[in-house]
PDB file of C-alpha atoms in Angstrom:
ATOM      1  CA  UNK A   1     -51.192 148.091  70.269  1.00 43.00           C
ATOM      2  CA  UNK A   2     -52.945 144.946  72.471  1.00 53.00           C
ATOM      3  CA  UNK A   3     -54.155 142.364  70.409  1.00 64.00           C
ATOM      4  CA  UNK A   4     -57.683 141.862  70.895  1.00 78.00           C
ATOM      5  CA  UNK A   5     -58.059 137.612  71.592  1.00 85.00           C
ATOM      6  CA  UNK A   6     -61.566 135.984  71.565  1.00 88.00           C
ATOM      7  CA  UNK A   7     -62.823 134.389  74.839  1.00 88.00           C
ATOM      8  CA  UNK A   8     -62.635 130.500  73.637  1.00 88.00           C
ATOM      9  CA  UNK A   9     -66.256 130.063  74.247  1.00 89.00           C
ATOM     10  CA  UNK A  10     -66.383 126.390  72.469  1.00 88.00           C
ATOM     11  CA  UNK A  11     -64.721 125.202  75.339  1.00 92.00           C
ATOM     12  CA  UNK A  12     -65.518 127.490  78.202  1.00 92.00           C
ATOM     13  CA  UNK A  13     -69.559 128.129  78.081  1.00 91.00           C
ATOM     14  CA  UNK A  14     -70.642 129.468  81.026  1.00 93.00           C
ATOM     15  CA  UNK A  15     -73.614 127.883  83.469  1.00 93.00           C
ATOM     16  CA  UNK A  16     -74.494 131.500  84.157  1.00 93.00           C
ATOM     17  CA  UNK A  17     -73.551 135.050  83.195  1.00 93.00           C
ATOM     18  CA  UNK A  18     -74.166 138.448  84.698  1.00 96.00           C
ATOM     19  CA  UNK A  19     -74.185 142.101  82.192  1.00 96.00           C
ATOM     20  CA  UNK A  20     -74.407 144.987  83.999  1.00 95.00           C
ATOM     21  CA  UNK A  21     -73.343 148.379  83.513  1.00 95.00           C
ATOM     22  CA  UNK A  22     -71.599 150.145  86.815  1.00 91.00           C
ATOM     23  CA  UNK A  23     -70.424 153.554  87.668  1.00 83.00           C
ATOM     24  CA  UNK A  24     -73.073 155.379  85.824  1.00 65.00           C
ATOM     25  CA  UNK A  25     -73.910 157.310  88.237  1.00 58.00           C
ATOM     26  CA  UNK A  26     -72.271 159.030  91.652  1.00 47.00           C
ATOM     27  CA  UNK A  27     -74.483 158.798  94.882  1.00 48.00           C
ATOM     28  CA  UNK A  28     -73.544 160.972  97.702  1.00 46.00           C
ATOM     29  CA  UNK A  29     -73.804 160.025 101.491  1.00 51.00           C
ATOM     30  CA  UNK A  30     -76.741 159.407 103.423  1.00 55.00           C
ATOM     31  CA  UNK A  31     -78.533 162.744 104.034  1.00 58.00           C
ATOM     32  CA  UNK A  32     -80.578 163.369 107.678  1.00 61.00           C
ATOM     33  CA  UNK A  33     -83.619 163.258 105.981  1.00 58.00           C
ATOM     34  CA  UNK A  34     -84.899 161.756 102.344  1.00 52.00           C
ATOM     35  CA  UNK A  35     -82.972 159.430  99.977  1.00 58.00           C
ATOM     36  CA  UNK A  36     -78.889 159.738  99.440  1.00 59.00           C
ATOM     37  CA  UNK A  37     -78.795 162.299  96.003  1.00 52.00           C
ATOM     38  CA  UNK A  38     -77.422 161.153  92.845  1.00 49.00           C
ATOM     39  CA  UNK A  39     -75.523 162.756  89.445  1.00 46.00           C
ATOM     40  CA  UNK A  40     -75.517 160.998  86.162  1.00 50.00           C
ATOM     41  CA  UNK A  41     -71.752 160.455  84.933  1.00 49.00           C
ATOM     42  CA  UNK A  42     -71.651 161.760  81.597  1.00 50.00           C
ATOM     43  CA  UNK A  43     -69.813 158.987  80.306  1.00 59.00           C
ATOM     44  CA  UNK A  44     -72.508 156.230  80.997  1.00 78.00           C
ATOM     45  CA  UNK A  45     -70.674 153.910  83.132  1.00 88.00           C
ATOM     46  CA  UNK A  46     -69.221 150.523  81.552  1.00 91.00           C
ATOM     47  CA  UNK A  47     -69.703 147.023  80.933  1.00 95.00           C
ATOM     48  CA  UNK A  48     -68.988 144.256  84.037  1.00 96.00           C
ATOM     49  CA  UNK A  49     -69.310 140.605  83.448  1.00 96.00           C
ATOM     50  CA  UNK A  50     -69.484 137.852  85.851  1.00 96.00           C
ATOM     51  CA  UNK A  51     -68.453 134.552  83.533  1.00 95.00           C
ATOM     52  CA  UNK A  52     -69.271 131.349  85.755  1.00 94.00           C
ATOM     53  CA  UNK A  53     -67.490 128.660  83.390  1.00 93.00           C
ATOM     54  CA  UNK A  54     -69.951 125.491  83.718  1.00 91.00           C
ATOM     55  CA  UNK A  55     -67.775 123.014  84.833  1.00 93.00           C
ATOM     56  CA  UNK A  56     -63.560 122.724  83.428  1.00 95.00           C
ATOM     57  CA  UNK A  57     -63.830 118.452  83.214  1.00 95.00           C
ATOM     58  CA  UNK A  58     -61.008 118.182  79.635  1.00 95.00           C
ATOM     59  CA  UNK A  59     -57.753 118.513  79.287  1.00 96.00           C
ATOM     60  CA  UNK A  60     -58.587 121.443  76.634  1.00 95.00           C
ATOM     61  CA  UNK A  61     -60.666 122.876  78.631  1.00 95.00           C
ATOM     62  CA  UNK A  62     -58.135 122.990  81.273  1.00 96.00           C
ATOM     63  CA  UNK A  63     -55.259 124.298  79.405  1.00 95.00           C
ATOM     64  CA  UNK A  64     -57.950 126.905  77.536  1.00 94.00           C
ATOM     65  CA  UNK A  65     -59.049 128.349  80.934  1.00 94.00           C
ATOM     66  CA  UNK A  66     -54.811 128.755  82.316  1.00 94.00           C
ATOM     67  CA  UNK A  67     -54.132 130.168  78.675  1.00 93.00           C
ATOM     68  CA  UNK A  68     -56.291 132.911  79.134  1.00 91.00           C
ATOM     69  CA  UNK A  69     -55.675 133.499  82.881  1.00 92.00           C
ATOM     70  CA  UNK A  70     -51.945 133.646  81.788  1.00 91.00           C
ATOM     71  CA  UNK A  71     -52.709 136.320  79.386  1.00 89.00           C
ATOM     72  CA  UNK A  72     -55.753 138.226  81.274  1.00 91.00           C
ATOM     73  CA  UNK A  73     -53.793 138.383  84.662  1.00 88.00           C
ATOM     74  CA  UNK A  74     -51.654 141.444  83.989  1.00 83.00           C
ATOM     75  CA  UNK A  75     -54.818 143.647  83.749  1.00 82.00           C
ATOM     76  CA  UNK A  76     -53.970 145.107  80.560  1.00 83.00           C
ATOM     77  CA  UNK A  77     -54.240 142.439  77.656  1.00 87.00           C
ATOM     78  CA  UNK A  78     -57.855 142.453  76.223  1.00 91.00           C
ATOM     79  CA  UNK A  79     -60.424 139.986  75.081  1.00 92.00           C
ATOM     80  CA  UNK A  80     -63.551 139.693  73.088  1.00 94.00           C
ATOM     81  CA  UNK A  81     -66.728 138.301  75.628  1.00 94.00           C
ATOM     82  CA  UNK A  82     -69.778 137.394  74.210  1.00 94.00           C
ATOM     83  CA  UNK A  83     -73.234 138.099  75.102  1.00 96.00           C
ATOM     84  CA  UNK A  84     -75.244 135.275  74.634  1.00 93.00           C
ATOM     85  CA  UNK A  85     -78.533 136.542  74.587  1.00 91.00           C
ATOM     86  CA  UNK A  86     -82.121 135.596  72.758  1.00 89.00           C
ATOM     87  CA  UNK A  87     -83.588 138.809  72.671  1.00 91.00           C
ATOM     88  CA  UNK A  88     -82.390 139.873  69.099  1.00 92.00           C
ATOM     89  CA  UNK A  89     -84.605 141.325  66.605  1.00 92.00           C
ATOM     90  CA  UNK A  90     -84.193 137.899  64.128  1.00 90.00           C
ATOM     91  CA  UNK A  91     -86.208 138.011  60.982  1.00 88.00           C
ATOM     92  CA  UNK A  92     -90.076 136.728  61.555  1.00 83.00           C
ATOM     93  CA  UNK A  93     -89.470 132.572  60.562  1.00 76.00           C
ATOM     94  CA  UNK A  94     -85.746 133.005  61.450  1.00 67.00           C
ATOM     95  CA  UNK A  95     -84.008 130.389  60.101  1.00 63.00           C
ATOM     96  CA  UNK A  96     -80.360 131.019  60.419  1.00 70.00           C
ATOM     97  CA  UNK A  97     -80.547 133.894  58.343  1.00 82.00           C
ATOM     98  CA  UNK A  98     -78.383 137.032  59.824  1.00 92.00           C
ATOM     99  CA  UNK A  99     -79.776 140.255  61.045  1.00 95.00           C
ATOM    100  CA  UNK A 100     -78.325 143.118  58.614  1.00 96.00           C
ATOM    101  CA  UNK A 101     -78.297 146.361  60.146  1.00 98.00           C
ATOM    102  CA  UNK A 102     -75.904 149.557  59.817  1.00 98.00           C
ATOM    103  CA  UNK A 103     -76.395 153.243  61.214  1.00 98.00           C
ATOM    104  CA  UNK A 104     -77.988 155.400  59.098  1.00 98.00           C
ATOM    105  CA  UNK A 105     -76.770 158.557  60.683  1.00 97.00           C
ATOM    106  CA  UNK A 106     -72.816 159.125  62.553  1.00 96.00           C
ATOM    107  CA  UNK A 107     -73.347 158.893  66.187  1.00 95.00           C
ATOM    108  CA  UNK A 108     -71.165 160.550  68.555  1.00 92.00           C
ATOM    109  CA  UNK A 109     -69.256 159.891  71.611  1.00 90.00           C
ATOM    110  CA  UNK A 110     -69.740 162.525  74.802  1.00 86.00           C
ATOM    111  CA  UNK A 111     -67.394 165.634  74.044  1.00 81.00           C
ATOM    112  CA  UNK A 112     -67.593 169.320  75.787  1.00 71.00           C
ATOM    113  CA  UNK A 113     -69.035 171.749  73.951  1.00 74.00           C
ATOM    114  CA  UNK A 114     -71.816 169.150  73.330  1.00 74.00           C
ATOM    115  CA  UNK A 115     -71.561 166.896  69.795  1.00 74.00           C
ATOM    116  CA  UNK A 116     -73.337 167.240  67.076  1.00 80.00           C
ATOM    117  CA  UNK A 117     -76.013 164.954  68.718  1.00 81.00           C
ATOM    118  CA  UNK A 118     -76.919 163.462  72.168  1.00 88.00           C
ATOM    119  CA  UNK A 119     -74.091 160.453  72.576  1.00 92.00           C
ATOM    120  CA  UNK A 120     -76.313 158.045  73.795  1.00 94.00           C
ATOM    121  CA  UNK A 121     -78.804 158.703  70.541  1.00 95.00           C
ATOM    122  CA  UNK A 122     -78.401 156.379  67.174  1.00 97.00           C
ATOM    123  CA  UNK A 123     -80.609 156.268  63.816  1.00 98.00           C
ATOM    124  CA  UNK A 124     -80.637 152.055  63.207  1.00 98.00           C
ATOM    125  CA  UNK A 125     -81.696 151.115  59.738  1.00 98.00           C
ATOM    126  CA  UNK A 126     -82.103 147.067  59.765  1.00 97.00           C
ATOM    127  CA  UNK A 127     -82.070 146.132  56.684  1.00 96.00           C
ATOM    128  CA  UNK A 128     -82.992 142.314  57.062  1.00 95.00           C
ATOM    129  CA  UNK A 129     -84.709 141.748  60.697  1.00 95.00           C
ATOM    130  CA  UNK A 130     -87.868 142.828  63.021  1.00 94.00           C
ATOM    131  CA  UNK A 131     -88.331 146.001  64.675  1.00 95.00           C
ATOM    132  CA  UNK A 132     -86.422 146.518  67.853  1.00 97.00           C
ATOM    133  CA  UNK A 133     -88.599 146.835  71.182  1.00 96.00           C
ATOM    134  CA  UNK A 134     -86.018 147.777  73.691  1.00 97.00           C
ATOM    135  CA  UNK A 135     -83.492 145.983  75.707  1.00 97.00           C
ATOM    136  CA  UNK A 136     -81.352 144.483  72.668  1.00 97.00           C
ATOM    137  CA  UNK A 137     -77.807 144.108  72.633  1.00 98.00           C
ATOM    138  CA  UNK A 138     -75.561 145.427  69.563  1.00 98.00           C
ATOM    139  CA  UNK A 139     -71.934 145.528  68.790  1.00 97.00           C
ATOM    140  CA  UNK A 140     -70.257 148.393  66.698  1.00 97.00           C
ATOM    141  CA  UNK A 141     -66.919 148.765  65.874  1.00 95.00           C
ATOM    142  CA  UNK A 142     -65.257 152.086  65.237  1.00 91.00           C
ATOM    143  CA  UNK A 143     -62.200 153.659  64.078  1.00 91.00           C
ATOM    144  CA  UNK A 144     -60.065 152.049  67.022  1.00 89.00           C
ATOM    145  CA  UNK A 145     -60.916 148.257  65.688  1.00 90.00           C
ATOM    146  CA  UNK A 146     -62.253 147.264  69.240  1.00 92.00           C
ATOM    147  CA  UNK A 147     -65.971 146.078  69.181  1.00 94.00           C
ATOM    148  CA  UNK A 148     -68.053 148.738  71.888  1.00 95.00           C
ATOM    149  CA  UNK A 149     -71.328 147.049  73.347  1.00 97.00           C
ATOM    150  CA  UNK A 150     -74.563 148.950  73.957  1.00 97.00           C
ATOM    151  CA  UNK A 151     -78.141 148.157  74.361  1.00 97.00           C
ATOM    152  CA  UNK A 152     -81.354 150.145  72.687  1.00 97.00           C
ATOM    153  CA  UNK A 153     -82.936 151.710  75.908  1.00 96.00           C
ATOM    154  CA  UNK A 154     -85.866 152.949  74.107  1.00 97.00           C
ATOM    155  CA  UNK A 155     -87.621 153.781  70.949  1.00 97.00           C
ATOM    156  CA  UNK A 156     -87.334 157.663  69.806  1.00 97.00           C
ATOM    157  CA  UNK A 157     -89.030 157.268  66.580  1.00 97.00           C
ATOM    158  CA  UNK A 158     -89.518 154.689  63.871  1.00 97.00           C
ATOM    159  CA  UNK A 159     -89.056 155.855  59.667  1.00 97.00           C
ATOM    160  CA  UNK A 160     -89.582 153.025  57.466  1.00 95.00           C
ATOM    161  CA  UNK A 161     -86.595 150.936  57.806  1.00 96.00           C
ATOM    162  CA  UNK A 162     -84.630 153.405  60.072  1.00 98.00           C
ATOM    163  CA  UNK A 163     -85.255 153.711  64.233  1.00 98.00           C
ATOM    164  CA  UNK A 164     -84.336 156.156  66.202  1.00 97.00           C
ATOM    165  CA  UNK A 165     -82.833 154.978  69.636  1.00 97.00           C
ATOM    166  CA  UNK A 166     -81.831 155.823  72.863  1.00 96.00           C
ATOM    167  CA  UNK A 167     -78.823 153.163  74.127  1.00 96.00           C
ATOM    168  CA  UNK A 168     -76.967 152.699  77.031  1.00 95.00           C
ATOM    169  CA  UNK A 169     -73.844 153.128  77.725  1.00 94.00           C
ATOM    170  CA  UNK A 170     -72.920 156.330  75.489  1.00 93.00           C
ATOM    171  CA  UNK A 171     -70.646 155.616  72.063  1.00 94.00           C
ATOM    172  CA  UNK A 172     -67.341 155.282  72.902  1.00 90.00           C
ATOM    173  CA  UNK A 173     -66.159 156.915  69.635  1.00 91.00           C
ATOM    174  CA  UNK A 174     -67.272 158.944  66.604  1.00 93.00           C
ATOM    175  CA  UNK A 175     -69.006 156.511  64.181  1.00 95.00           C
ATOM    176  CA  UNK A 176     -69.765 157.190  60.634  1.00 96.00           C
ATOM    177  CA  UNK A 177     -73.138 157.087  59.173  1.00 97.00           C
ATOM    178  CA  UNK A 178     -73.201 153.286  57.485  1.00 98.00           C
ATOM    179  CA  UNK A 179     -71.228 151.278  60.688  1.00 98.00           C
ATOM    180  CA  UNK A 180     -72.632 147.967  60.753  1.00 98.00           C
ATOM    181  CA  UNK A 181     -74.555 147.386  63.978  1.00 98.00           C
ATOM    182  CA  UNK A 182     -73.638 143.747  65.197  1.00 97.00           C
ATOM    183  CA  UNK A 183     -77.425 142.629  66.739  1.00 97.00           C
ATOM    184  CA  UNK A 184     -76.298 138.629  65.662  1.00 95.00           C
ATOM    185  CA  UNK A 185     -73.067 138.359  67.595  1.00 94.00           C
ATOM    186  CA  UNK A 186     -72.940 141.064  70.292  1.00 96.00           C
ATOM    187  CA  UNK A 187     -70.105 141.182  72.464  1.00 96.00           C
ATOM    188  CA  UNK A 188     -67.513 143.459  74.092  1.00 95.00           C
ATOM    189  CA  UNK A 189     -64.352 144.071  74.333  1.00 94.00           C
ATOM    190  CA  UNK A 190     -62.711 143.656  77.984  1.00 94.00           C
ATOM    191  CA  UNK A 191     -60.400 142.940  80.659  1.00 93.00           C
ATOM    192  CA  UNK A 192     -60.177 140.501  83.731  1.00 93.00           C
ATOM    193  CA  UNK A 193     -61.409 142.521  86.892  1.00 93.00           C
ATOM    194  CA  UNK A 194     -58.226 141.391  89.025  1.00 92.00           C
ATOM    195  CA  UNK A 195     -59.754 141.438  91.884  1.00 91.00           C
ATOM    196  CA  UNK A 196     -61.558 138.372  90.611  1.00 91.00           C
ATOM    197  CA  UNK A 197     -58.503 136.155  89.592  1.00 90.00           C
ATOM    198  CA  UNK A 198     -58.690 134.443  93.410  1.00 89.00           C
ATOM    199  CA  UNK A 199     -61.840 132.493  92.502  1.00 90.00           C
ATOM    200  CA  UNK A 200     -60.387 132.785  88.884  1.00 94.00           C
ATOM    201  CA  UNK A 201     -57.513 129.923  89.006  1.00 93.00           C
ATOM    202  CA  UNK A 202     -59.448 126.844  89.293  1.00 92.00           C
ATOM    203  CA  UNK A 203     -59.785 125.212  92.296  1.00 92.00           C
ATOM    204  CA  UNK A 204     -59.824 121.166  91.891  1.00 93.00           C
ATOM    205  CA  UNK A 205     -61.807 118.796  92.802  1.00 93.00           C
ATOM    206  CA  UNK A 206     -61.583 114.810  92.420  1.00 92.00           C
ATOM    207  CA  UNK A 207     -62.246 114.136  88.971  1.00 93.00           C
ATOM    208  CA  UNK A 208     -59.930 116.711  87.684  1.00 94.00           C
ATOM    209  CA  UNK A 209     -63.537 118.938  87.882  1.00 96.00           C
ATOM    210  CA  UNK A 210     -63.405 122.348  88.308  1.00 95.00           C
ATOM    211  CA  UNK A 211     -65.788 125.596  88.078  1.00 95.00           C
ATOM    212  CA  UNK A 212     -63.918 128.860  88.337  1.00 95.00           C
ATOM    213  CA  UNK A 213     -65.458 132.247  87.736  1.00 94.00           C
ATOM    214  CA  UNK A 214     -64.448 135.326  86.448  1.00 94.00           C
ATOM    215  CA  UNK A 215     -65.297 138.976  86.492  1.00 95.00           C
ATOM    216  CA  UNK A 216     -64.444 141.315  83.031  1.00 95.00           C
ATOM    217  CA  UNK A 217     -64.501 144.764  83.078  1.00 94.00           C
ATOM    218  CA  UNK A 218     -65.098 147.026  79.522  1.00 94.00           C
ATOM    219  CA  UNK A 219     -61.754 148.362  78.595  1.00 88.00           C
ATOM    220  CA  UNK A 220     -60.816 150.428  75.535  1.00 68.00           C
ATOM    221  CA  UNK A 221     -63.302 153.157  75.412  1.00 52.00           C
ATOM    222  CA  UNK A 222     -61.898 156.542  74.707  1.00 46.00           C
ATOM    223  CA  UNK A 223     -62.305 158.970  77.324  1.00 39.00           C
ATOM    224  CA  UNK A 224     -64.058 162.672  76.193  1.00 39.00           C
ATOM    225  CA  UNK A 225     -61.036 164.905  75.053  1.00 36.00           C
ATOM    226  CA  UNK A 226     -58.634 162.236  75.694  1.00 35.00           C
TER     227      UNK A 226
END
């Protein structure tokens, strides 16, 4: 089993980051006439990160950023990135008190015959926060132990205390009715894009300065029937 490290963000905060979700769909070639078509991939894509580091100036900073190259650059070891994102549903006059949350329902990962319900549908009960609007980030962890990242899409139904969402991408796993939902500390668990590790390794500059980026790609999720 890979251990699952945390990205040392105390010492490697980024001047910019990119979330995006790729592959979740398939578009075919360019037709004669009319737009290219397009299938949804039942499996919803997956997370990419682009993780600009602001600028590596310390000798801990230095050592943090080749410590995790060393470990990220055989493709396989995995890592814990952060979101790092405003739009959570805090409590109205949040003052550094946490957003509680749990499922109230299982949700379901895609599986053929179809599950029990839609994959990409959850029942949120938040406990201690504001009503979600759409476009917030959650963590939940499942039976595997690795943290899966999604974001509500839209608004199904609201029930008192419980909402019922659409999110994007699909669970990754089966998760049981009363899974905390992470909405204070979002993140996902990943694995360096090594394609990326050129602009990766820091190049230097006088000063001992340097900026390197990195892309990280979701790993971990189980595949339908796997």
């Amino acid at each position: 089993m890979v251990t699952i490290g945390r990205l040392p963000l105390r010492l490697l905060a980024p001047s910019d980051l990119q979330w995006r979700i790729a592959g979740a769909a398939l578009m075919g070639g360019q037709p004669i006439s009319g737009a290219p078509q397009t299938a949804d991939i039942s499996t919803g894509g997956w997370w990419v990160c682009e993780w600009q580091v602001g600028v590596l100036a310390t000798l801990a900073q230095h050592g943090a950023w080749r410590a995790t190259l060393g470990q990220l650059q055989s493709g396989v070891q995995v890592v814990e990135v952060p979101v790092l994102d405003a739009l959570q549903p805090y409590p109205p006059g949040y003052e550094g008190q946490p957003i509680e949350a749990s499922l109230a329902a299982a949700a379901y990962m895609p599986a053929y015959p179809a599950p029990p319900a839609a994959s990409n549908l959850a029942q949120i009960e938040i406990a201690v926060g504001a009503a979600l609007q759409g476009g917030e980030y959650f963590t939940v962890v499942g039976p595997s132990g690795a943290p899966r990242l999604h974001m509500v899409t839209s608004i199904v139904a609201v029930a008192g205390a419980v909402s019922t969402v659409t999110v994007a991408p699909p669970f990754r796993e089966n998760m049981d009715a009363g899974t905390p939902v992470d909405f204070n500390a979002p993140r996902c668990t990943m694995k360096a894009d090594l394609t990326s590790l050129k602009d990766a390794w820091p190049r230097i500059t006088p000063g001992f300065l340097a900026r390197p980026k990195m892309t990280f790609l979701e790993s971990g999720f189980v595949i339908p029937n796997d």
